[in-house]
Coordinates of C-alpha atoms in Angstrom, one line a residue:
X1 CA 88.4 96.1 56.4
X2 CA 87.1 95.0 53.0
X3 CA 84.2 97.1 51.5
X4 CA 80.9 95.2 51.2
X5 CA 79.9 95.4 47.5
X6 CA 76.5 94.9 46.0
X7 CA 76.1 91.8 43.8
X8 CA 76.7 92.3 40.1
X9 CA 73.3 90.8 39.4
X10 CA 71.8 93.8 41.1
X11 CA 73.2 96.1 38.5
X12 CA 72.2 93.8 35.7
X13 CA 68.6 93.4 36.9
X14 CA 68.2 97.2 37.3
X15 CA 68.8 97.7 33.6
X16 CA 65.5 96.1 32.9
X17 CA 63.5 98.1 35.4
X18 CA 63.0 100.9 32.8
X19 CA 63.1 99.7 29.2
X20 CA 62.8 103.3 27.9
X21 CA 65.8 104.4 29.9
X22 CA 67.8 101.3 28.8
X23 CA 67.0 102.1 25.1
X24 CA 68.1 105.8 25.6
X25 CA 71.3 104.8 27.4
X26 CA 72.3 102.2 24.8
X27 CA 71.2 104.5 21.9
X28 CA 73.2 107.4 23.3
X29 CA 76.3 105.3 23.7
X30 CA 75.9 103.9 20.2
X31 CA 75.6 107.4 18.7
X32 CA 78.7 108.7 20.6
X33 CA 80.8 105.7 19.6
X34 CA 79.7 105.8 16.0
X35 CA 80.9 109.4 15.8
X36 CA 84.2 108.4 17.3
X37 CA 84.5 105.6 14.7
X38 CA 83.6 108.0 11.8
X39 CA 86.2 110.5 12.9
X40 CA 88.9 108.0 13.6
X41 CA 88.1 105.9 10.5
X42 CA 88.2 109.1 8.3
X43 CA 91.7 110.1 9.6
X44 CA 93.0 106.5 9.5
X45 CA 91.7 106.0 5.9
X46 CA 93.2 109.2 4.6
X47 CA 96.6 108.7 6.4
X48 CA 96.8 105.0 5.2
X49 CA 96.0 106.1 1.6
X50 CA 98.9 108.6 1.7
X51 CA 101.4 106.4 3.5
X52 CA 101.2 103.4 1.1
X53 CA 101.2 105.5 -2.0
X54 CA 104.9 106.5 -2.1
X55 CA 107.9 104.3 -2.9
X56 CA 111.3 104.9 -1.3
X57 CA 113.0 104.6 -4.7
X58 CA 110.7 106.9 -6.6
X59 CA 111.5 110.6 -7.3
X60 CA 109.1 113.2 -8.7
X61 CA 110.2 116.0 -10.9
X62 CA 107.6 118.8 -11.1
X63 CA 107.3 122.5 -11.7
X64 CA 109.0 124.8 -9.3
X65 CA 106.5 126.3 -6.9
X66 CA 104.1 123.3 -7.2
X67 CA 105.4 121.2 -4.3
X68 CA 102.0 120.9 -2.6
X69 CA 100.0 120.0 -5.7
X70 CA 100.9 118.1 -8.8
X71 CA 97.7 119.3 -10.5
X72 CA 99.1 122.8 -10.6
X73 CA 102.4 121.8 -12.0
X74 CA 103.5 122.3 -15.6
X75 CA 106.8 121.2 -17.1
X76 CA 107.9 120.8 -20.8
X77 CA 107.1 117.7 -22.7
X78 CA 110.7 117.0 -23.5
X79 CA 111.6 116.7 -19.8
X80 CA 111.4 112.8 -19.7
X81 CA 113.7 112.3 -22.7
X82 CA 116.3 114.8 -21.4
X83 CA 116.2 113.1 -18.0
X84 CA 116.7 109.6 -19.4
X85 CA 119.7 110.8 -21.3
X86 CA 121.2 112.9 -18.5
X87 CA 121.0 110.8 -15.3
X88 CA 122.6 107.4 -14.9
X89 CA 121.4 104.7 -12.5
X90 CA 117.7 104.8 -13.5
X91 CA 115.9 101.5 -13.4
X92 CA 115.9 99.8 -16.9
X93 CA 113.9 96.8 -18.0
X94 CA 114.3 95.3 -21.5
X95 CA 115.9 98.5 -22.7
X96 CA 113.1 100.8 -21.3
X97 CA 114.0 103.3 -18.7
X98 CA 111.6 103.6 -15.7
X99 CA 110.8 107.3 -16.4
X100 CA 107.1 108.0 -16.4
X101 CA 105.9 111.3 -17.9
X102 CA 102.4 112.1 -16.4
X103 CA 99.6 114.5 -16.4
X104 CA 97.5 114.9 -13.2
X105 CA 94.2 116.8 -13.6
X106 CA 91.0 117.2 -11.6
X107 CA 88.1 117.4 -14.1
X108 CA 84.4 116.8 -14.1
X109 CA 83.5 113.2 -15.2
X110 CA 80.1 111.8 -15.7
X111 CA 78.5 108.7 -17.2
X112 CA 77.7 109.0 -20.9
X113 CA 74.0 108.3 -20.3
X114 CA 73.5 111.2 -17.9
X115 CA 72.1 114.6 -19.0
X116 CA 74.7 116.8 -20.5
X117 CA 73.5 119.9 -18.6
X118 CA 74.2 118.2 -15.3
X119 CA 77.8 118.8 -13.9
X120 CA 79.8 115.6 -13.5
X121 CA 81.6 114.5 -10.4
X122 CA 85.1 116.0 -9.9
X123 CA 87.6 113.2 -10.6
X124 CA 91.4 112.9 -10.5
X125 CA 92.6 111.8 -14.0
X126 CA 96.1 110.7 -14.7
X127 CA 97.6 110.7 -18.2
X128 CA 100.2 107.8 -18.4
X129 CA 102.5 105.9 -20.7
X130 CA 103.5 102.3 -20.6
X131 CA 106.6 103.3 -18.5
X132 CA 104.2 104.1 -15.6
X133 CA 103.9 100.3 -14.8
X134 CA 107.7 100.2 -14.3
X135 CA 107.6 103.1 -11.9
X136 CA 104.4 102.3 -10.0
X137 CA 105.0 98.6 -9.2
X138 CA 102.1 98.4 -6.7
X139 CA 99.6 99.1 -9.4
X140 CA 97.9 96.0 -10.8
X141 CA 95.2 95.4 -13.4
X142 CA 92.6 93.5 -11.5
X143 CA 90.0 93.3 -14.4
X144 CA 90.0 94.0 -18.1
X145 CA 92.8 95.6 -20.1
X146 CA 95.0 98.7 -20.0
X147 CA 93.7 101.6 -22.2
X148 CA 95.2 101.8 -25.7
X149 CA 96.3 105.1 -27.3
X150 CA 94.0 106.7 -29.8
X151 CA 91.1 104.5 -28.9
X152 CA 89.4 106.7 -26.3
X153 CA 89.8 104.1 -23.6
X154 CA 90.1 104.7 -19.9
X155 CA 90.9 102.6 -16.8
X156 CA 89.2 103.2 -13.4
X157 CA 90.7 102.7 -10.0
X158 CA 88.7 100.4 -7.7
X159 CA 87.6 103.2 -5.4
X160 CA 86.9 105.5 -8.3
X161 CA 84.6 102.9 -9.8
X162 CA 82.8 102.4 -6.5
X163 CA 82.3 106.1 -6.1
X164 CA 80.6 106.2 -9.5
X165 CA 78.1 103.7 -8.2
X166 CA 79.6 100.4 -9.5
X167 CA 80.1 97.8 -6.7
X168 CA 81.8 95.5 -7.4
X169 CA 84.0 97.9 -9.5
X170 CA 84.4 95.5 -12.5
X171 CA 80.8 96.3 -13.3
X172 CA 82.0 99.6 -14.7
X173 CA 83.9 97.8 -17.6
X174 CA 82.1 98.6 -20.8
X175 CA 80.5 101.8 -19.5
X176 CA 81.2 105.1 -21.3
X177 CA 82.2 108.2 -19.4
X178 CA 82.2 111.8 -20.6
X179 CA 85.2 114.1 -19.9
X180 CA 84.7 117.6 -21.3
X181 CA 83.3 116.9 -24.8
X182 CA 85.0 113.5 -25.3
X183 CA 83.6 110.0 -24.4
X184 CA 85.8 107.2 -23.1
X185 CA 85.1 103.5 -22.7
X186 CA 86.1 101.9 -19.4
X187 CA 88.2 98.9 -20.3
X188 CA 90.0 98.1 -17.1
X189 CA 90.0 98.3 -13.3
X190 CA 93.2 99.2 -11.4
X191 CA 94.2 98.2 -7.8
X192 CA 96.9 99.8 -5.8
X193 CA 96.7 98.2 -2.3
X194 CA 94.5 101.1 -1.1
X195 CA 96.8 103.9 -2.4
X196 CA 95.6 107.1 -3.9
X197 CA 95.8 105.6 -7.4
X198 CA 92.7 103.5 -6.6
X199 CA 90.7 106.8 -6.6
X200 CA 92.0 107.9 -10.0
X201 CA 91.1 107.4 -13.7
X202 CA 94.0 106.6 -16.1
X203 CA 94.0 107.7 -19.7
X204 CA 96.8 107.3 -22.3
X205 CA 98.9 110.5 -22.1
X206 CA 98.4 111.5 -25.8
X207 CA 94.6 111.2 -25.5
X208 CA 94.5 113.3 -22.3
X209 CA 96.6 116.0 -24.0
X210 CA 94.0 116.3 -26.7
X211 CA 91.0 116.3 -24.2
X212 CA 92.6 118.7 -21.8
X213 CA 93.9 120.9 -24.7
X214 CA 97.4 121.2 -23.1
X215 CA 100.9 120.7 -24.4
X216 CA 102.8 120.2 -21.1
X217 CA 103.3 117.6 -18.4
X218 CA 102.4 117.7 -14.8
X219 CA 105.4 115.7 -13.6
X220 CA 107.9 113.0 -14.4
X221 CA 108.2 110.1 -12.0
X222 CA 111.5 108.2 -11.9
X223 CA 112.3 104.8 -10.4
X224 CA 115.9 104.9 -9.2
X225 CA 118.1 101.8 -9.1
X226 CA 121.6 102.9 -8.4
X227 CA 121.0 106.7 -8.7
X228 CA 120.8 108.7 -5.6
X229 CA 118.2 111.5 -4.8
X230 CA 121.0 114.0 -5.0
X231 CA 121.6 113.1 -8.7
X232 CA 118.0 114.1 -9.5
X233 CA 118.4 117.3 -7.5
X234 CA 121.6 118.2 -9.3
X235 CA 119.8 117.6 -12.7
X236 CA 116.9 119.8 -11.7
X237 CA 119.3 122.6 -10.5
X238 CA 121.4 122.4 -13.7
X239 CA 118.5 122.5 -16.1
X240 CA 117.3 126.0 -15.3
X241 CA 115.4 126.1 -18.7
X242 CA 113.1 123.3 -17.5
X243 CA 112.2 125.1 -14.1
X244 CA 112.1 121.8 -12.1
X245 CA 112.3 120.8 -8.5
X246 CA 113.0 117.3 -7.3
X247 CA 111.1 115.6 -4.5
X248 CA 111.1 112.1 -3.2
X249 CA 107.7 110.5 -3.7
X250 CA 107.3 109.6 0.0
X251 CA 108.2 113.1 0.9
X252 CA 105.6 114.5 -1.5
X253 CA 102.8 112.3 0.0
X254 CA 104.0 113.1 3.6
X255 CA 103.7 116.9 2.7
X256 CA 100.3 116.3 1.2
X257 CA 99.1 114.5 4.3
X258 CA 100.3 117.4 6.4
X259 CA 98.5 119.8 4.0
X260 CA 95.2 118.0 4.7
X261 CA 95.8 117.7 8.4
X262 CA 93.5 120.7 9.1
X263 CA 90.7 118.8 7.4
X264 CA 91.3 115.8 9.6
X265 CA 91.3 118.1 12.6
X266 CA 88.1 119.7 11.6
X267 CA 86.4 116.3 11.3
X268 CA 87.6 115.2 14.7
X269 CA 86.5 118.5 16.4
X270 CA 83.1 118.3 14.7
X271 CA 82.7 114.7 16.0
X272 CA 83.7 115.7 19.5
X273 CA 81.2 118.6 19.6
X274 CA 78.4 116.4 18.4
X275 CA 79.4 113.6 20.8
X276 CA 79.6 116.1 23.7
X277 CA 75.9 116.9 23.0
X278 CA 75.1 113.2 23.2
X279 CA 77.1 112.9 26.5
X280 CA 75.2 115.8 28.1
X281 CA 72.0 114.2 27.0
X282 CA 73.1 110.9 28.6
X283 CA 74.0 112.7 31.8
X284 CA 70.5 114.1 32.0
X285 CA 69.0 110.6 31.4
X286 CA 71.1 109.0 34.1
X287 CA 70.5 111.8 36.6
X288 CA 66.7 111.4 36.0
X289 CA 67.0 107.7 36.5
X290 CA 69.1 107.9 39.7
X291 CA 67.0 110.7 41.1
X292 CA 64.0 108.5 41.1
X293 CA 65.9 105.9 43.1
X294 CA 66.9 108.1 46.0
X295 CA 64.8 106.2 48.5
X296 CA 66.3 102.9 47.3
X297 CA 69.8 104.4 47.8
X298 CA 68.8 105.3 51.4
X299 CA 67.5 101.8 52.0
X300 CA 70.8 100.3 50.8
X301 CA 72.7 102.5 53.1
X302 CA 70.4 101.5 56.0
X303 CA 71.2 97.8 55.6
X304 CA 74.9 98.4 55.6
X305 CA 76.1 99.2 52.1
X306 CA 78.4 102.2 51.9
X307 CA 78.1 105.1 49.5
X308 CA 81.2 103.9 47.6
X309 CA 79.7 100.4 47.1
X310 CA 76.4 101.9 45.8
X311 CA 78.4 104.2 43.5
X312 CA 80.3 101.2 42.1
X313 CA 77.1 99.3 41.5
X314 CA 75.6 102.3 39.6
X315 CA 78.8 102.6 37.5
X316 CA 78.6 98.9 36.7
X317 CA 75.0 99.4 35.6
X318 CA 76.0 102.4 33.4
X319 CA 79.0 100.5 31.9
X320 CA 76.8 97.6 30.9
X321 CA 74.5 99.9 29.0
X322 CA 77.3 101.9 27.4
X323 CA 79.3 98.7 26.5
X324 CA 76.2 97.3 24.8
X325 CA 75.9 100.5 22.7
X326 CA 79.6 100.5 22.0
X327 CA 79.6 96.9 20.8
X328 CA 76.6 97.5 18.6
X329 CA 78.3 100.7 17.2
X330 CA 81.5 98.7 16.4
X331 CA 79.5 96.1 14.6
X332 CA 77.5 98.6 12.6
X333 CA 80.7 100.5 11.8
X334 CA 82.4 97.4 10.5
X335 CA 79.4 96.5 8.4
X336 CA 78.4 99.9 7.1
X337 CA 81.3 102.4 7.6
X338 CA 84.3 100.3 6.7
X339 CA 85.3 101.1 3.1
X340 CA 82.7 103.9 2.8
X341 CA 84.0 106.1 0.0
X342 CA 84.9 109.7 0.7
X343 CA 85.5 112.1 -2.3
X344 CA 87.7 115.1 -2.0
X345 CA 90.2 117.1 -4.2
X346 CA 92.9 114.4 -4.0
X347 CA 90.5 111.8 -5.4
X348 CA 88.8 109.2 -3.2
X349 CA 89.6 107.0 -0.3
X350 CA 87.8 104.6 2.0
X351 CA 86.9 105.1 5.7
X352 CA 89.1 102.5 7.5
X353 CA 87.6 100.8 10.5
X354 CA 90.7 98.9 11.7
X355 CA 91.1 97.0 15.0
X356 CA 92.8 100.0 16.6
X357 CA 89.9 102.2 15.5
X358 CA 87.4 99.7 17.0
X359 CA 89.4 99.5 20.2
X360 CA 89.2 103.3 20.4
X361 CA 85.5 103.1 20.0
X362 CA 85.1 100.5 22.7
X363 CA 87.3 102.5 25.1
X364 CA 85.2 105.6 24.5
X365 CA 82.1 103.6 25.3
X366 CA 83.6 102.4 28.6
X367 CA 84.7 105.9 29.5
X368 CA 81.3 107.2 28.7
X369 CA 79.8 104.6 31.0
X370 CA 82.0 105.6 33.9
X371 CA 81.6 109.3 33.7
X372 CA 77.9 109.0 32.7
X373 CA 77.1 107.4 36.0
X374 CA 79.7 109.1 38.3
X375 CA 78.4 112.6 38.4
X376 CA 74.6 111.9 38.6
X377 CA 75.1 109.1 41.1
X378 CA 77.3 111.2 43.4
X379 CA 74.7 114.0 43.4
X380 CA 72.1 111.6 44.6
X381 CA 74.4 109.9 47.2
X382 CA 75.2 113.2 48.9
X383 CA 71.8 113.3 50.6
X384 CA 71.7 112.2 54.3
X385 CA 70.1 108.8 54.9
X386 CA 66.9 110.2 56.7
X387 CA 66.4 112.7 53.8
X388 CA 66.9 109.9 51.3
X389 CA 64.4 107.6 53.0
X390 CA 61.7 110.4 52.9
X391 CA 62.2 111.1 49.2
X392 CA 59.2 110.7 47.0
X393 CA 56.7 110.9 50.0

């Protein structure tokens, strides 16, 4: 025998019986789903930034023992020249080998107009040569020019410029920034398809050597053409005087992503704990709402509706409120959170509210609607019909 269900309109009309309860239910769902979007968007943005940064034909040579951080690596300045002369099969364009000597530093950077006694924002700065554009093919100059050596010029990644308060990022061109005691003029904006380079500042290698007061490189990045990764590993093993290790660029960023996984986990756990508080508050709200309708529940049972049918109607009512909050949260997340800049030791990256992230948010809203009604409604439905009809007398 088919179960007699209450009309869907009954659940929809009941939402308007208490505007305050409706606002609390929608608001609670919105808050919980927003937290889910923040956590998932944070993890998605960081992972995407890492995944698209490496190239399968790029190999990094860095100091032994610095596998987890290029910033800590130091190798001799002569490494790039020795490598070009020693390893065959390196990409070559117009007689120039795709061997990029680089410095990677995290240093305070501030706008020149800011007070000198105020600490600048920690920024990832890369010292580069013209060969870097042969190695990092995905890097494009979106606005302005590349910095010239000896001119105290600097290029900013798109996310780096936005993190400094310039949106759109090309507004930063012409501004002066201070690094240590030196001032640099921003002459260009770099794009890298969302990779980590978009969160960096690029300075000509010789200029950064002077500013940072160092005489060593952080790494050498090589674009292989016919050479194999083993060829670079053999070179690093043979040149003991250089104290090198060889890593594939994709492996380096995969290891870096694994290194920051505890940070991602901490963000997710924090969001879950806060969302749990919102869920418990929602349960209290729904229980108070259903407890005031005990006599109504008894009347519905008297005219022939089963407890299961009433429970389904209450779940529909809760899902409507939760789904409304979830949709609003996804809309706000897409408008406000998507692309929101997060600064950390690696540089900067944007929170990524992708379709899968939004789907996760909507799913969490639906689950919240089901479980938000299930427990409070069942507690009210357990009462016998005579007792339910006498409630509130």
